[in-house]
XYZ file of C-alpha atoms in Angstrom:
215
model
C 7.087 48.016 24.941
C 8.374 45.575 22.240
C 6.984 46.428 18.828
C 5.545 43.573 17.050
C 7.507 42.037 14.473
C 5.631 42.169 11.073
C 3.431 38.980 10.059
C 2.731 37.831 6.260
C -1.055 36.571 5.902
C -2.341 33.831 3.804
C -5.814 33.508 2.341
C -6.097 29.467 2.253
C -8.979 30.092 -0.277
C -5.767 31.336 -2.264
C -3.122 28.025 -1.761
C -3.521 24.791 -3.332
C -4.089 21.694 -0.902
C -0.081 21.310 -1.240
C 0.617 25.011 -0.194
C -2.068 24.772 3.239
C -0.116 21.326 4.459
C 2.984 23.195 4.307
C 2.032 25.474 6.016
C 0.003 23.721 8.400
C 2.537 21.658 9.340
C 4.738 24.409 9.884
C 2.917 26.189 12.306
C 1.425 23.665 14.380
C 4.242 22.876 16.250
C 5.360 20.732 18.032
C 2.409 17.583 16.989
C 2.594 14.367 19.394
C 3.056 11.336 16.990
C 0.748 8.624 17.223
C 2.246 4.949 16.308
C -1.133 3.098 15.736
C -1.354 -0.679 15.838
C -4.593 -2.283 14.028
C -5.947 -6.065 13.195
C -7.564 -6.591 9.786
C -10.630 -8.351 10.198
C -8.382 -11.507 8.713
C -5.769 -11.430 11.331
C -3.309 -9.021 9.825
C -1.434 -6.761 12.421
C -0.709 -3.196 10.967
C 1.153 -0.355 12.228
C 1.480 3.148 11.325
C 2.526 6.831 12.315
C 0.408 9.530 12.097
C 1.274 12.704 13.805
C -2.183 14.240 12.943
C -3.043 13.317 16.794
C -3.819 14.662 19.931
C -6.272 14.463 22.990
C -9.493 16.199 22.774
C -10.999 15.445 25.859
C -10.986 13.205 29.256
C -14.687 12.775 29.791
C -15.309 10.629 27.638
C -11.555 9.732 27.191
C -11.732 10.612 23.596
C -8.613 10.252 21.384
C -8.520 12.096 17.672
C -6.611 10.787 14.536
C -6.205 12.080 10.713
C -5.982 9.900 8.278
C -5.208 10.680 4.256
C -6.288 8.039 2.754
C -5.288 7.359 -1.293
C -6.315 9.553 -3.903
C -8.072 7.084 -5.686
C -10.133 7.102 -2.246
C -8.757 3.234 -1.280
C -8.362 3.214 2.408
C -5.107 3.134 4.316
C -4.459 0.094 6.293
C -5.232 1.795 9.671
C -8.654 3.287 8.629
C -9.679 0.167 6.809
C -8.903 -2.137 9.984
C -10.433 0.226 12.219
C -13.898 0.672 9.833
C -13.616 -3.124 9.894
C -12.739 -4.412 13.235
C -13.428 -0.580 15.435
C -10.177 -1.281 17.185
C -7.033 0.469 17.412
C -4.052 1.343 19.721
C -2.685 4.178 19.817
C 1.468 4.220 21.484
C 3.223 7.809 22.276
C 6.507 7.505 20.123
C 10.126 8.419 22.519
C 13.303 8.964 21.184
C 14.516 5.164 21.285
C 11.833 4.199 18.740
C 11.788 6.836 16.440
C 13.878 5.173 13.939
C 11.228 1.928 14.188
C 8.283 4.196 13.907
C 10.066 5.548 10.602
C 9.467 1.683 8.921
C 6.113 1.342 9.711
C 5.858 4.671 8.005
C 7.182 3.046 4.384
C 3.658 2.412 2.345
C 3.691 -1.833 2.289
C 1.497 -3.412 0.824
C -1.368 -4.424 2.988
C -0.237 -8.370 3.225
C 3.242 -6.884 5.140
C 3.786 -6.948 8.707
C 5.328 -3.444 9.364
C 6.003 -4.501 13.224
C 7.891 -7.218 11.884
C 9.693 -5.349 9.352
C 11.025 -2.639 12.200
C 11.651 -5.696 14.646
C 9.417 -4.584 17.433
C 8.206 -7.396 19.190
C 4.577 -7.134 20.421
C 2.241 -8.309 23.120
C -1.492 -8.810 22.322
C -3.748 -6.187 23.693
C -5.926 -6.469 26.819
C -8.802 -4.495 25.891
C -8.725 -4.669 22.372
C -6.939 -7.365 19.550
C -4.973 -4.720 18.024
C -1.391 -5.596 19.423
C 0.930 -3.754 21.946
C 4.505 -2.455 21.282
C 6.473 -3.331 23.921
C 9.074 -0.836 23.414
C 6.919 2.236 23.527
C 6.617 4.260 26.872
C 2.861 4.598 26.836
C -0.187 2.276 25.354
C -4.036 3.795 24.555
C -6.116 1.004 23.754
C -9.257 2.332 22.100
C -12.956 1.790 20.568
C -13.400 3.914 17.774
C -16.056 6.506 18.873
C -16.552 8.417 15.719
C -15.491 8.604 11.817
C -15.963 11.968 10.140
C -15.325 12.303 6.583
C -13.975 15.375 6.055
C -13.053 14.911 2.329
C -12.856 12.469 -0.363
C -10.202 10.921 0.940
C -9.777 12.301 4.504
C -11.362 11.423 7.881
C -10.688 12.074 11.574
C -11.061 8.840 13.465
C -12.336 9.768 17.069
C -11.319 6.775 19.762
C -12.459 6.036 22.946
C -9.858 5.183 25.104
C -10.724 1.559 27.126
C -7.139 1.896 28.924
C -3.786 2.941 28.818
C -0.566 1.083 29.554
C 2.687 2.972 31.033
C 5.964 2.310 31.837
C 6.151 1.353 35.472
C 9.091 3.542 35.607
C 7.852 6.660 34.685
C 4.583 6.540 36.646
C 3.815 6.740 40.105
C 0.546 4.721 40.438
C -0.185 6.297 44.010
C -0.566 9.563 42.952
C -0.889 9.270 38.765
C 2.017 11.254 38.508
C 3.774 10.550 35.102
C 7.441 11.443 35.033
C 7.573 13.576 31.461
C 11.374 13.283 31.337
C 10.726 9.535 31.587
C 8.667 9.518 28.913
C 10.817 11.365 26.268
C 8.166 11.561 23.622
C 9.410 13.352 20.428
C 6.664 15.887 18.864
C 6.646 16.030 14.671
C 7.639 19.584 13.198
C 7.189 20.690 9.534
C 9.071 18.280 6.526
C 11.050 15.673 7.708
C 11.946 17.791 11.643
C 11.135 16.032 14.998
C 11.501 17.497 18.231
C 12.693 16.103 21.839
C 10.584 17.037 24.620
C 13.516 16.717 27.435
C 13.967 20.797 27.746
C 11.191 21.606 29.445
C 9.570 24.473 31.914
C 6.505 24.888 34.353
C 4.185 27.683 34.525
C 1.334 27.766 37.113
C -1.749 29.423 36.229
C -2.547 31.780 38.741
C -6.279 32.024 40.527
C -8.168 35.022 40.197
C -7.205 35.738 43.781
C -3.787 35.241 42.965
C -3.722 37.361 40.263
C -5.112 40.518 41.869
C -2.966 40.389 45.215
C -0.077 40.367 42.930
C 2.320 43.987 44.133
């Protein structure tokens, strides 16, 4: 048997707010990024990255975002539109538009048009009035379900998702069978890292059956 390597142990009660987000962000690898398209209540669009993101559940469809908003506790353009408007879209980033994403990730001003600054041209949404990239392999439109304040200026914004947009190439719509290789999402690691998702592996969880009649 393998021995263990050794492990060093952190007491977060210990590490300023600084030290737990690098580490955070270092462990928790790799994160989906989330390229969220909003409306302000005047008309604005808005987009934005966020790779605090995943899935927490499929029934309800429920969708979960973190958002750090200023330290003078202003909101960010994406939690204001969505506290004003409870709209939002959420796209799954690929390869092709990571350098895009990266724009709408520079902190305009809230009168700027980040989708227009990164050139992305946009469709408006079905379900919601936040806008659609066209570019992006996969669309959530969502209702915001829940806001939890989990700090001053923090808050996890839980969205329903209404529907979801995919490229007709990487989906089989008899079945639901999305082609992942298709899809070639990238996944955030710590600093300034992404990660492709094109070298990939299957593992099927065995049945209790399964398990036991195993030699």
């Amino acid at each position: 048997m393998t021995r263990p390597s050794s492990h060093t142990h952190f007491d977060f009660a210990q590490l300023t707010e600084r030290e737990r987000y690098k580490i955070l962000i270092g462990t928790v690898i790799p994160r989906p990024v989330a390229l969220v398209t909003t409306v302000s209540k005047d008309g604005v669009p808005n987009a934005g990255p966020f790779s605090f993101f995943n899935v927490l559940t499929h029934d309800p469809a429920i969708v979960a975002i973190g958002v750090e908003n200023y330290a003078d506790m202003r909101f960010k353009d994406t939690a204001r539109n969505i506290r004003e408007t409870g709209e939002f879209t959420v796209h799954i980033v690929d390869d092709a538009l990571v350098r895009q994403m990266e724009i709408c990730a520079i902190k305009f001003g809230p009168e700027v048009d980040e989708l227009k600054e990164a050139g992305l041209d946009t469709t408006p949404g079905l379900m919601v009035r936040s806008p659609r990239i066209l570019a992006a392999p996969a669309a959530l439109e969502c209702r915001r379900h829940t806001t939890l304040e989990v700090g001053p200026a923090r808050e996890i914004i839980l969205g329903e998702v209404l529907g979801v947009y995919v490229r007709s190439d990487a989906v089989d719509s008899s079945n639901l069978h999305i082609d992942q290789q298709m899809m070639d999402a990238v996944g955030r690691m710590g600093g300034h890292t992404y990660t492709r998702t094109r070298d990939q592996f299957d593992i099927k969880t065995l049945t209790p059956e399964e398990w036991a009649a195993r030699g």
